[in-house]
Amino acid sequence: LFVDTDRKICEEIFLQKNVTYTVREVFQLLGEEKFRVLEKEVVKSLCCDENAIVATGGGVLIDPDNLRQLKSIAKIVYLKVD
């Protein structure tokens, strides 16, 4: 199972509003605080699947709760690119 947390948030907003949004648009539409709340909910929902590969946005691991949750069930790989 592969899950992209940003894509999952966009899909959830799409279902609510029946409009396709990019991550940037969702972030602007909801504001950072609400986006981070949704991000946290997505991380919590993923922590039940031990066979998932999860791609996160840069802000996910800044939140100590998200980091702790992911570290408790997964190996974290950081890819730094230009």
JSON list of N, CA and C in Angstrom, two decimals:
[
{"chain": "A", "resi": 1, "resn": "LEU", "atom": "N", "xyz": [0.84, -1.18, 0.00]},
{"chain": "A", "resi": 1, "resn": "LEU", "atom": "CA", "xyz": [0.00, 0.00, 0.00]},
{"chain": "A", "resi": 1, "resn": "LEU", "atom": "C", "xyz": [0.89, 1.24, 0.00]},
{"chain": "A", "resi": 2, "resn": "PHE", "atom": "N", "xyz": [0.62, 2.16, -0.93]},
{"chain": "A", "resi": 2, "resn": "PHE", "atom": "CA", "xyz": [1.32, 3.44, -0.98]},
{"chain": "A", "resi": 2, "resn": "PHE", "atom": "C", "xyz": [0.32, 4.56, -0.73]},
{"chain": "A", "resi": 3, "resn": "VAL", "atom": "N", "xyz": [0.65, 5.45, 0.20]},
{"chain": "A", "resi": 3, "resn": "VAL", "atom": "CA", "xyz": [-0.24, 6.57, 0.52]},
{"chain": "A", "resi": 3, "resn": "VAL", "atom": "C", "xyz": [0.57, 7.86, 0.54]},
{"chain": "A", "resi": 4, "resn": "ASP", "atom": "N", "xyz": [0.07, 8.86, -0.15]},
{"chain": "A", "resi": 4, "resn": "ASP", "atom": "CA", "xyz": [0.64, 10.20, -0.10]},
{"chain": "A", "resi": 4, "resn": "ASP", "atom": "C", "xyz": [-0.30, 11.04, 0.76]},
{"chain": "A", "resi": 5, "resn": "THR", "atom": "N", "xyz": [0.20, 11.53, 1.89]},
{"chain": "A", "resi": 5, "resn": "THR", "atom": "CA", "xyz": [-0.67, 12.24, 2.83]},
{"chain": "A", "resi": 5, "resn": "THR", "atom": "C", "xyz": [-1.28, 13.49, 2.21]},
{"chain": "A", "resi": 6, "resn": "ASP", "atom": "N", "xyz": [-0.51, 14.23, 1.44]},
{"chain": "A", "resi": 6, "resn": "ASP", "atom": "CA", "xyz": [-1.06, 15.44, 0.80]},
{"chain": "A", "resi": 6, "resn": "ASP", "atom": "C", "xyz": [-2.16, 15.07, -0.19]},
{"chain": "A", "resi": 7, "resn": "ARG", "atom": "N", "xyz": [-1.95, 14.04, -0.97]},
{"chain": "A", "resi": 7, "resn": "ARG", "atom": "CA", "xyz": [-2.95, 13.62, -1.94]},
{"chain": "A", "resi": 7, "resn": "ARG", "atom": "C", "xyz": [-4.23, 13.16, -1.23]},
{"chain": "A", "resi": 8, "resn": "LYS", "atom": "N", "xyz": [-4.05, 12.46, -0.11]},
{"chain": "A", "resi": 8, "resn": "LYS", "atom": "CA", "xyz": [-5.22, 11.98, 0.65]},
{"chain": "A", "resi": 8, "resn": "LYS", "atom": "C", "xyz": [-6.03, 13.16, 1.17]},
{"chain": "A", "resi": 9, "resn": "ILE", "atom": "N", "xyz": [-5.38, 14.20, 1.65]},
{"chain": "A", "resi": 9, "resn": "ILE", "atom": "CA", "xyz": [-6.08, 15.40, 2.11]},
{"chain": "A", "resi": 9, "resn": "ILE", "atom": "C", "xyz": [-6.84, 16.04, 0.94]},
{"chain": "A", "resi": 10, "resn": "CYS", "atom": "N", "xyz": [-6.19, 16.16, -0.21]},
{"chain": "A", "resi": 10, "resn": "CYS", "atom": "CA", "xyz": [-6.84, 16.74, -1.38]},
{"chain": "A", "resi": 10, "resn": "CYS", "atom": "C", "xyz": [-8.06, 15.92, -1.80]},
{"chain": "A", "resi": 11, "resn": "GLU", "atom": "N", "xyz": [-7.94, 14.60, -1.74]},
{"chain": "A", "resi": 11, "resn": "GLU", "atom": "CA", "xyz": [-9.07, 13.73, -2.10]},
{"chain": "A", "resi": 11, "resn": "GLU", "atom": "C", "xyz": [-10.23, 13.91, -1.14]},
{"chain": "A", "resi": 12, "resn": "GLU", "atom": "N", "xyz": [-9.94, 14.07, 0.15]},
{"chain": "A", "resi": 12, "resn": "GLU", "atom": "CA", "xyz": [-11.00, 14.26, 1.13]},
{"chain": "A", "resi": 12, "resn": "GLU", "atom": "C", "xyz": [-11.71, 15.59, 0.91]},
{"chain": "A", "resi": 13, "resn": "ILE", "atom": "N", "xyz": [-10.96, 16.64, 0.58]},
{"chain": "A", "resi": 13, "resn": "ILE", "atom": "CA", "xyz": [-11.57, 17.94, 0.30]},
{"chain": "A", "resi": 13, "resn": "ILE", "atom": "C", "xyz": [-12.38, 17.85, -0.99]},
{"chain": "A", "resi": 14, "resn": "PHE", "atom": "N", "xyz": [-11.87, 17.11, -1.98]},
{"chain": "A", "resi": 14, "resn": "PHE", "atom": "CA", "xyz": [-12.60, 16.91, -3.24]},
{"chain": "A", "resi": 14, "resn": "PHE", "atom": "C", "xyz": [-13.95, 16.28, -2.97]},
{"chain": "A", "resi": 15, "resn": "LEU", "atom": "N", "xyz": [-13.98, 15.26, -2.13]},
{"chain": "A", "resi": 15, "resn": "LEU", "atom": "CA", "xyz": [-15.24, 14.58, -1.82]},
{"chain": "A", "resi": 15, "resn": "LEU", "atom": "C", "xyz": [-16.24, 15.51, -1.14]},
{"chain": "A", "resi": 16, "resn": "GLN", "atom": "N", "xyz": [-15.74, 16.40, -0.30]},
{"chain": "A", "resi": 16, "resn": "GLN", "atom": "CA", "xyz": [-16.62, 17.33, 0.41]},
{"chain": "A", "resi": 16, "resn": "GLN", "atom": "C", "xyz": [-17.17, 18.41, -0.53]},
{"chain": "A", "resi": 17, "resn": "LYS", "atom": "N", "xyz": [-16.34, 18.89, -1.45]},
{"chain": "A", "resi": 17, "resn": "LYS", "atom": "CA", "xyz": [-16.72, 20.03, -2.28]},
{"chain": "A", "resi": 17, "resn": "LYS", "atom": "C", "xyz": [-16.95, 19.68, -3.74]},
{"chain": "A", "resi": 18, "resn": "ASN", "atom": "N", "xyz": [-16.64, 18.44, -4.12]},
{"chain": "A", "resi": 18, "resn": "ASN", "atom": "CA", "xyz": [-16.79, 17.98, -5.50]},
{"chain": "A", "resi": 18, "resn": "ASN", "atom": "C", "xyz": [-16.01, 18.84, -6.49]},
{"chain": "A", "resi": 19, "resn": "VAL", "atom": "N", "xyz": [-14.83, 19.28, -6.06]},
{"chain": "A", "resi": 19, "resn": "VAL", "atom": "CA", "xyz": [-13.93, 20.07, -6.90]},
{"chain": "A", "resi": 19, "resn": "VAL", "atom": "C", "xyz": [-12.52, 19.52, -6.68]},
{"chain": "A", "resi": 20, "resn": "THR", "atom": "N", "xyz": [-11.73, 19.45, -7.73]},
{"chain": "A", "resi": 20, "resn": "THR", "atom": "CA", "xyz": [-10.36, 18.96, -7.60]},
{"chain": "A", "resi": 20, "resn": "THR", "atom": "C", "xyz": [-9.44, 20.12, -7.21]},
{"chain": "A", "resi": 21, "resn": "TYR", "atom": "N", "xyz": [-8.66, 19.92, -6.15]},
{"chain": "A", "resi": 21, "resn": "TYR", "atom": "CA", "xyz": [-7.73, 20.92, -5.66]},
{"chain": "A", "resi": 21, "resn": "TYR", "atom": "C", "xyz": [-6.30, 20.38, -5.65]},
{"chain": "A", "resi": 22, "resn": "THR", "atom": "N", "xyz": [-5.35, 21.28, -5.82]},
{"chain": "A", "resi": 22, "resn": "THR", "atom": "CA", "xyz": [-3.95, 20.93, -5.60]},
{"chain": "A", "resi": 22, "resn": "THR", "atom": "C", "xyz": [-3.65, 21.12, -4.12]},
{"chain": "A", "resi": 23, "resn": "VAL", "atom": "N", "xyz": [-2.51, 20.62, -3.68]},
{"chain": "A", "resi": 23, "resn": "VAL", "atom": "CA", "xyz": [-2.10, 20.80, -2.28]},
{"chain": "A", "resi": 23, "resn": "VAL", "atom": "C", "xyz": [-2.01, 22.28, -1.95]},
{"chain": "A", "resi": 24, "resn": "ARG", "atom": "N", "xyz": [-1.42, 23.04, -2.83]},
{"chain": "A", "resi": 24, "resn": "ARG", "atom": "CA", "xyz": [-1.27, 24.49, -2.60]},
{"chain": "A", "resi": 24, "resn": "ARG", "atom": "C", "xyz": [-2.65, 25.15, -2.44]},
{"chain": "A", "resi": 25, "resn": "GLU", "atom": "N", "xyz": [-3.61, 24.77, -3.29]},
{"chain": "A", "resi": 25, "resn": "GLU", "atom": "CA", "xyz": [-4.95, 25.34, -3.21]},
{"chain": "A", "resi": 25, "resn": "GLU", "atom": "C", "xyz": [-5.65, 24.96, -1.91]},
{"chain": "A", "resi": 26, "resn": "VAL", "atom": "N", "xyz": [-5.51, 23.72, -1.50]},
{"chain": "A", "resi": 26, "resn": "VAL", "atom": "CA", "xyz": [-6.12, 23.28, -0.25]},
{"chain": "A", "resi": 26, "resn": "VAL", "atom": "C", "xyz": [-5.50, 24.04, 0.92]},
{"chain": "A", "resi": 27, "resn": "PHE", "atom": "N", "xyz": [-4.20, 24.19, 0.89]},
{"chain": "A", "resi": 27, "resn": "PHE", "atom": "CA", "xyz": [-3.49, 24.91, 1.95]},
{"chain": "A", "resi": 27, "resn": "PHE", "atom": "C", "xyz": [-3.99, 26.35, 2.02]},
{"chain": "A", "resi": 28, "resn": "GLN", "atom": "N", "xyz": [-4.15, 27.00, 0.86]},
{"chain": "A", "resi": 28, "resn": "GLN", "atom": "CA", "xyz": [-4.63, 28.38, 0.82]},
{"chain": "A", "resi": 28, "resn": "GLN", "atom": "C", "xyz": [-6.11, 28.46, 1.22]},
{"chain": "A", "resi": 29, "resn": "LEU", "atom": "N", "xyz": [-6.89, 27.51, 0.78]},
{"chain": "A", "resi": 29, "resn": "LEU", "atom": "CA", "xyz": [-8.33, 27.49, 1.06]},
{"chain": "A", "resi": 29, "resn": "LEU", "atom": "C", "xyz": [-8.60, 27.31, 2.55]},
{"chain": "A", "resi": 30, "resn": "LEU", "atom": "N", "xyz": [-7.91, 26.38, 3.18]},
{"chain": "A", "resi": 30, "resn": "LEU", "atom": "CA", "xyz": [-8.17, 26.04, 4.58]},
{"chain": "A", "resi": 30, "resn": "LEU", "atom": "C", "xyz": [-7.33, 26.82, 5.57]},
{"chain": "A", "resi": 31, "resn": "GLY", "atom": "N", "xyz": [-6.16, 27.26, 5.13]},
{"chain": "A", "resi": 31, "resn": "GLY", "atom": "CA", "xyz": [-5.20, 27.86, 6.05]},
{"chain": "A", "resi": 31, "resn": "GLY", "atom": "C", "xyz": [-4.32, 26.77, 6.64]},
{"chain": "A", "resi": 32, "resn": "GLU", "atom": "N", "xyz": [-3.17, 27.17, 7.14]},
{"chain": "A", "resi": 32, "resn": "GLU", "atom": "CA", "xyz": [-2.20, 26.19, 7.63]},
{"chain": "A", "resi": 32, "resn": "GLU", "atom": "C", "xyz": [-2.73, 25.41, 8.83]},
{"chain": "A", "resi": 33, "resn": "GLU", "atom": "N", "xyz": [-3.39, 26.08, 9.75]},
{"chain": "A", "resi": 33, "resn": "GLU", "atom": "CA", "xyz": [-3.84, 25.39, 10.97]},
{"chain": "A", "resi": 33, "resn": "GLU", "atom": "C", "xyz": [-4.79, 24.23, 10.66]},
{"chain": "A", "resi": 34, "resn": "LYS", "atom": "N", "xyz": [-5.79, 24.47, 9.83]},
{"chain": "A", "resi": 34, "resn": "LYS", "atom": "CA", "xyz": [-6.75, 23.42, 9.48]},
{"chain": "A", "resi": 34, "resn": "LYS", "atom": "C", "xyz": [-6.08, 22.34, 8.65]},
{"chain": "A", "resi": 35, "resn": "PHE", "atom": "N", "xyz": [-5.17, 22.73, 7.75]},
{"chain": "A", "resi": 35, "resn": "PHE", "atom": "CA", "xyz": [-4.45, 21.75, 6.95]},
{"chain": "A", "resi": 35, "resn": "PHE", "atom": "C", "xyz": [-3.66, 20.81, 7.85]},
{"chain": "A", "resi": 36, "resn": "ARG", "atom": "N", "xyz": [-3.00, 21.36, 8.87]},
{"chain": "A", "resi": 36, "resn": "ARG", "atom": "CA", "xyz": [-2.21, 20.54, 9.79]},
{"chain": "A", "resi": 36, "resn": "ARG", "atom": "C", "xyz": [-3.10, 19.60, 10.61]},
{"chain": "A", "resi": 37, "resn": "VAL", "atom": "N", "xyz": [-4.29, 20.04, 10.95]},
{"chain": "A", "resi": 37, "resn": "VAL", "atom": "CA", "xyz": [-5.24, 19.17, 11.67]},
{"chain": "A", "resi": 37, "resn": "VAL", "atom": "C", "xyz": [-5.61, 17.98, 10.79]},
{"chain": "A", "resi": 38, "resn": "LEU", "atom": "N", "xyz": [-5.92, 18.24, 9.53]},
{"chain": "A", "resi": 38, "resn": "LEU", "atom": "CA", "xyz": [-6.25, 17.15, 8.60]},
{"chain": "A", "resi": 38, "resn": "LEU", "atom": "C", "xyz": [-5.06, 16.23, 8.40]},
{"chain": "A", "resi": 39, "resn": "GLU", "atom": "N", "xyz": [-3.88, 16.81, 8.32]},
{"chain": "A", "resi": 39, "resn": "GLU", "atom": "CA", "xyz": [-2.65, 16.04, 8.16]},
{"chain": "A", "resi": 39, "resn": "GLU", "atom": "C", "xyz": [-2.47, 15.08, 9.33]},
{"chain": "A", "resi": 40, "resn": "LYS", "atom": "N", "xyz": [-2.71, 15.59, 10.52]},
{"chain": "A", "resi": 40, "resn": "LYS", "atom": "CA", "xyz": [-2.58, 14.76, 11.73]},
{"chain": "A", "resi": 40, "resn": "LYS", "atom": "C", "xyz": [-3.58, 13.61, 11.72]},
{"chain": "A", "resi": 41, "resn": "GLU", "atom": "N", "xyz": [-4.81, 13.89, 11.27]},
{"chain": "A", "resi": 41, "resn": "GLU", "atom": "CA", "xyz": [-5.83, 12.84, 11.18]},
{"chain": "A", "resi": 41, "resn": "GLU", "atom": "C", "xyz": [-5.42, 11.76, 10.18]},
{"chain": "A", "resi": 42, "resn": "VAL", "atom": "N", "xyz": [-4.83, 12.18, 9.08]},
{"chain": "A", "resi": 42, "resn": "VAL", "atom": "CA", "xyz": [-4.37, 11.21, 8.07]},
{"chain": "A", "resi": 42, "resn": "VAL", "atom": "C", "xyz": [-3.26, 10.35, 8.65]},
{"chain": "A", "resi": 43, "resn": "VAL", "atom": "N", "xyz": [-2.32, 10.95, 9.35]},
{"chain": "A", "resi": 43, "resn": "VAL", "atom": "CA", "xyz": [-1.22, 10.18, 9.96]},
{"chain": "A", "resi": 43, "resn": "VAL", "atom": "C", "xyz": [-1.79, 9.16, 10.95]},
{"chain": "A", "resi": 44, "resn": "LYS", "atom": "N", "xyz": [-2.72, 9.57, 11.78]},
{"chain": "A", "resi": 44, "resn": "LYS", "atom": "CA", "xyz": [-3.32, 8.64, 12.74]},
{"chain": "A", "resi": 44, "resn": "LYS", "atom": "C", "xyz": [-4.00, 7.48, 12.03]},
{"chain": "A", "resi": 45, "resn": "SER", "atom": "N", "xyz": [-4.69, 7.77, 10.94]},
{"chain": "A", "resi": 45, "resn": "SER", "atom": "CA", "xyz": [-5.40, 6.70, 10.23]},
{"chain": "A", "resi": 45, "resn": "SER", "atom": "C", "xyz": [-4.44, 5.71, 9.58]},
{"chain": "A", "resi": 46, "resn": "LEU", "atom": "N", "xyz": [-3.24, 6.16, 9.24]},
{"chain": "A", "resi": 46, "resn": "LEU", "atom": "CA", "xyz": [-2.27, 5.30, 8.57]},
{"chain": "A", "resi": 46, "resn": "LEU", "atom": "C", "xyz": [-1.50, 4.42, 9.53]},
{"chain": "A", "resi": 47, "resn": "CYS", "atom": "N", "xyz": [-1.50, 4.78, 10.78]},
{"chain": "A", "resi": 47, "resn": "CYS", "atom": "CA", "xyz": [-0.67, 4.05, 11.74]},
{"chain": "A", "resi": 47, "resn": "CYS", "atom": "C", "xyz": [-1.20, 2.66, 12.06]},
{"chain": "A", "resi": 48, "resn": "CYS", "atom": "N", "xyz": [-2.30, 2.30, 11.48]},
{"chain": "A", "resi": 48, "resn": "CYS", "atom": "CA", "xyz": [-2.84, 0.96, 11.69]},
{"chain": "A", "resi": 48, "resn": "CYS", "atom": "C", "xyz": [-2.35, -0.01, 10.62]},
{"chain": "A", "resi": 49, "resn": "ASP", "atom": "N", "xyz": [-1.76, 0.48, 9.57]},
{"chain": "A", "resi": 49, "resn": "ASP", "atom": "CA", "xyz": [-1.32, -0.37, 8.46]},
{"chain": "A", "resi": 49, "resn": "ASP", "atom": "C", "xyz": [0.20, -0.46, 8.46]},
{"chain": "A", "resi": 50, "resn": "GLU", "atom": "N", "xyz": [0.71, -1.57, 8.96]},
{"chain": "A", "resi": 50, "resn": "GLU", "atom": "CA", "xyz": [2.16, -1.71, 9.10]},
{"chain": "A", "resi": 50, "resn": "GLU", "atom": "C", "xyz": [2.88, -2.01, 7.79]},
{"chain": "A", "resi": 51, "resn": "ASN", "atom": "N", "xyz": [2.16, -2.26, 6.73]},
{"chain": "A", "resi": 51, "resn": "ASN", "atom": "CA", "xyz": [2.79, -2.57, 5.45]},
{"chain": "A", "resi": 51, "resn": "ASN", "atom": "C", "xyz": [2.70, -1.42, 4.45]},
{"chain": "A", "resi": 52, "resn": "ALA", "atom": "N", "xyz": [2.44, -0.23, 4.93]},
{"chain": "A", "resi": 52, "resn": "ALA", "atom": "CA", "xyz": [2.27, 0.92, 4.04]},
{"chain": "A", "resi": 52, "resn": "ALA", "atom": "C", "xyz": [3.59, 1.65, 3.82]},
{"chain": "A", "resi": 53, "resn": "ILE", "atom": "N", "xyz": [3.72, 2.20, 2.65]},
{"chain": "A", "resi": 53, "resn": "ILE", "atom": "CA", "xyz": [4.78, 3.17, 2.35]},
{"chain": "A", "resi": 53, "resn": "ILE", "atom": "C", "xyz": [4.06, 4.50, 2.30]},
{"chain": "A", "resi": 54, "resn": "VAL", "atom": "N", "xyz": [4.52, 5.44, 3.11]},
{"chain": "A", "resi": 54, "resn": "VAL", "atom": "CA", "xyz": [3.83, 6.72, 3.25]},
{"chain": "A", "resi": 54, "resn": "VAL", "atom": "C", "xyz": [4.74, 7.85, 2.81]},
{"chain": "A", "resi": 55, "resn": "ALA", "atom": "N", "xyz": [4.25, 8.65, 1.87]},
{"chain": "A", "resi": 55, "resn": "ALA", "atom": "CA", "xyz": [4.95, 9.86, 1.45]},
{"chain": "A", "resi": 55, "resn": "ALA", "atom": "C", "xyz": [4.28, 11.02, 2.16]},
{"chain": "A", "resi": 56, "resn": "THR", "atom": "N", "xyz": [5.07, 11.82, 2.85]},
{"chain": "A", "resi": 56, "resn": "THR", "atom": "CA", "xyz": [4.51, 12.95, 3.59]},
{"chain": "A", "resi": 56, "resn": "THR", "atom": "C", "xyz": [5.03, 14.25, 3.03]},
{"chain": "A", "resi": 57, "resn": "GLY", "atom": "N", "xyz": [4.30, 15.31, 3.30]},
{"chain": "A", "resi": 57, "resn": "GLY", "atom": "CA", "xyz": [4.80, 16.64, 3.00]},
{"chain": "A", "resi": 57, "resn": "GLY", "atom": "C", "xyz": [5.82, 17.02, 4.06]},
{"chain": "A", "resi": 58, "resn": "GLY", "atom": "N", "xyz": [6.53, 18.09, 3.84]},
{"chain": "A", "resi": 58, "resn": "GLY", "atom": "CA", "xyz": [7.59, 18.52, 4.74]},
{"chain": "A", "resi": 58, "resn": "GLY", "atom": "C", "xyz": [7.12, 18.87, 6.14]},
{"chain": "A", "resi": 59, "resn": "GLY", "atom": "N", "xyz": [5.87, 19.31, 6.28]},
{"chain": "A", "resi": 59, "resn": "GLY", "atom": "CA", "xyz": [5.38, 19.74, 7.58]},
{"chain": "A", "resi": 59, "resn": "GLY", "atom": "C", "xyz": [4.99, 18.63, 8.52]},
{"chain": "A", "resi": 60, "resn": "VAL", "atom": "N", "xyz": [4.77, 17.44, 8.00]},
{"chain": "A", "resi": 60, "resn": "VAL", "atom": "CA", "xyz": [4.29, 16.33, 8.84]},
{"chain": "A", "resi": 60, "resn": "VAL", "atom": "C", "xyz": [5.26, 16.05, 9.98]},
{"chain": "A", "resi": 61, "resn": "LEU", "atom": "N", "xyz": [6.52, 15.96, 9.69]},
{"chain": "A", "resi": 61, "resn": "LEU", "atom": "CA", "xyz": [7.49, 15.56, 10.72]},
{"chain": "A", "resi": 61, "resn": "LEU", "atom": "C", "xyz": [7.90, 16.69, 11.64]},
{"chain": "A", "resi": 62, "resn": "ILE", "atom": "N", "xyz": [7.45, 17.90, 11.36]},
{"chain": "A", "resi": 62, "resn": "ILE", "atom": "CA", "xyz": [7.71, 19.02, 12.27]},
{"chain": "A", "resi": 62, "resn": "ILE", "atom": "C", "xyz": [6.85, 18.89, 13.52]},
{"chain": "A", "resi": 63, "resn": "ASP", "atom": "N", "xyz": [5.68, 18.28, 13.36]},
{"chain": "A", "resi": 63, "resn": "ASP", "atom": "CA", "xyz": [4.78, 18.08, 14.50]},
{"chain": "A", "resi": 63, "resn": "ASP", "atom": "C", "xyz": [5.28, 16.92, 15.34]},
{"chain": "A", "resi": 64, "resn": "PRO", "atom": "N", "xyz": [5.59, 17.17, 16.63]},
{"chain": "A", "resi": 64, "resn": "PRO", "atom": "CA", "xyz": [6.14, 16.11, 17.48]},
{"chain": "A", "resi": 64, "resn": "PRO", "atom": "C", "xyz": [5.23, 14.88, 17.61]},
{"chain": "A", "resi": 65, "resn": "ASP", "atom": "N", "xyz": [3.91, 15.10, 17.64]},
{"chain": "A", "resi": 65, "resn": "ASP", "atom": "CA", "xyz": [2.99, 13.96, 17.74]},
{"chain": "A", "resi": 65, "resn": "ASP", "atom": "C", "xyz": [3.05, 13.08, 16.49]},
{"chain": "A", "resi": 66, "resn": "ASN", "atom": "N", "xyz": [3.07, 13.72, 15.32]},
{"chain": "A", "resi": 66, "resn": "ASN", "atom": "CA", "xyz": [3.18, 12.96, 14.07]},
{"chain": "A", "resi": 66, "resn": "ASN", "atom": "C", "xyz": [4.48, 12.17, 14.03]},
{"chain": "A", "resi": 67, "resn": "LEU", "atom": "N", "xyz": [5.56, 12.83, 14.40]},
{"chain": "A", "resi": 67, "resn": "LEU", "atom": "CA", "xyz": [6.87, 12.18, 14.38]},
{"chain": "A", "resi": 67, "resn": "LEU", "atom": "C", "xyz": [6.90, 10.99, 15.32]},
{"chain": "A", "resi": 68, "resn": "ARG", "atom": "N", "xyz": [6.39, 11.16, 16.52]},
{"chain": "A", "resi": 68, "resn": "ARG", "atom": "CA", "xyz": [6.35, 10.09, 17.52]},
{"chain": "A", "resi": 68, "resn": "ARG", "atom": "C", "xyz": [5.49, 8.92, 17.00]},
{"chain": "A", "resi": 69, "resn": "GLN", "atom": "N", "xyz": [4.34, 9.26, 16.45]},
{"chain": "A", "resi": 69, "resn": "GLN", "atom": "CA", "xyz": [3.42, 8.24, 15.94]},
{"chain": "A", "resi": 69, "resn": "GLN", "atom": "C", "xyz": [4.08, 7.43, 14.81]},
{"chain": "A", "resi": 70, "resn": "LEU", "atom": "N", "xyz": [4.68, 8.12, 13.87]},
{"chain": "A", "resi": 70, "resn": "LEU", "atom": "CA", "xyz": [5.31, 7.43, 12.74]},
{"chain": "A", "resi": 70, "resn": "LEU", "atom": "C", "xyz": [6.54, 6.63, 13.18]},
{"chain": "A", "resi": 71, "resn": "LYS", "atom": "N", "xyz": [7.32, 7.19, 14.09]},
{"chain": "A", "resi": 71, "resn": "LYS", "atom": "CA", "xyz": [8.51, 6.46, 14.58]},
{"chain": "A", "resi": 71, "resn": "LYS", "atom": "C", "xyz": [8.13, 5.18, 15.31]},
{"chain": "A", "resi": 72, "resn": "SER", "atom": "N", "xyz": [6.98, 5.18, 15.95]},
{"chain": "A", "resi": 72, "resn": "SER", "atom": "CA", "xyz": [6.58, 4.01, 16.73]},
{"chain": "A", "resi": 72, "resn": "SER", "atom": "C", "xyz": [6.22, 2.81, 15.86]},
{"chain": "A", "resi": 73, "resn": "ILE", "atom": "N", "xyz": [5.91, 3.05, 14.59]},
{"chain": "A", "resi": 73, "resn": "ILE", "atom": "CA", "xyz": [5.48, 1.94, 13.73]},
{"chain": "A", "resi": 73, "resn": "ILE", "atom": "C", "xyz": [6.27, 1.82, 12.44]},
{"chain": "A", "resi": 74, "resn": "ALA", "atom": "N", "xyz": [7.22, 2.73, 12.20]},
{"chain": "A", "resi": 74, "resn": "ALA", "atom": "CA", "xyz": [7.84, 2.75, 10.87]},
{"chain": "A", "resi": 74, "resn": "ALA", "atom": "C", "xyz": [9.29, 3.16, 10.92]},
{"chain": "A", "resi": 75, "resn": "LYS", "atom": "N", "xyz": [9.96, 2.89, 9.83]},
{"chain": "A", "resi": 75, "resn": "LYS", "atom": "CA", "xyz": [11.29, 3.45, 9.58]},
{"chain": "A", "resi": 75, "resn": "LYS", "atom": "C", "xyz": [11.06, 4.71, 8.76]},
{"chain": "A", "resi": 76, "resn": "ILE", "atom": "N", "xyz": [11.75, 5.76, 9.12]},
{"chain": "A", "resi": 76, "resn": "ILE", "atom": "CA", "xyz": [11.58, 7.03, 8.42]},
{"chain": "A", "resi": 76, "resn": "ILE", "atom": "C", "xyz": [12.81, 7.28, 7.56]},
{"chain": "A", "resi": 77, "resn": "VAL", "atom": "N", "xyz": [12.57, 7.58, 6.31]},
{"chain": "A", "resi": 77, "resn": "VAL", "atom": "CA", "xyz": [13.64, 7.89, 5.36]},
{"chain": "A", "resi": 77, "resn": "VAL", "atom": "C", "xyz": [13.44, 9.32, 4.89]},
{"chain": "A", "resi": 78, "resn": "TYR", "atom": "N", "xyz": [14.45, 10.13, 5.05]},
{"chain": "A", "resi": 78, "resn": "TYR", "atom": "CA", "xyz": [14.40, 11.53, 4.64]},
{"chain": "A", "resi": 78, "resn": "TYR", "atom": "C", "xyz": [15.14, 11.70, 3.33]},
{"chain": "A", "resi": 79, "resn": "LEU", "atom": "N", "xyz": [14.45, 12.18, 2.33]},
{"chain": "A", "resi": 79, "resn": "LEU", "atom": "CA", "xyz": [15.07, 12.43, 1.03]},
{"chain": "A", "resi": 79, "resn": "LEU", "atom": "C", "xyz": [15.19, 13.93, 0.85]},
{"chain": "A", "resi": 80, "resn": "LYS", "atom": "N", "xyz": [16.42, 14.42, 0.72]},
{"chain": "A", "resi": 80, "resn": "LYS", "atom": "CA", "xyz": [16.64, 15.85, 0.53]},
{"chain": "A", "resi": 80, "resn": "LYS", "atom": "C", "xyz": [17.07, 16.07, -0.91]},
{"chain": "A", "resi": 81, "resn": "VAL", "atom": "N", "xyz": [16.30, 16.91, -1.59]},
{"chain": "A", "resi": 81, "resn": "VAL", "atom": "CA", "xyz": [16.62, 17.23, -2.98]},
{"chain": "A", "resi": 81, "resn": "VAL", "atom": "C", "xyz": [16.58, 18.73, -3.18]},
{"chain": "A", "resi": 82, "resn": "ASP", "atom": "N", "xyz": [17.23, 19.16, -4.23]},
{"chain": "A", "resi": 82, "resn": "ASP", "atom": "CA", "xyz": [17.19, 20.60, -4.56]},
{"chain": "A", "resi": 82, "resn": "ASP", "atom": "C", "xyz": [15.89, 20.96, -5.22]}
]
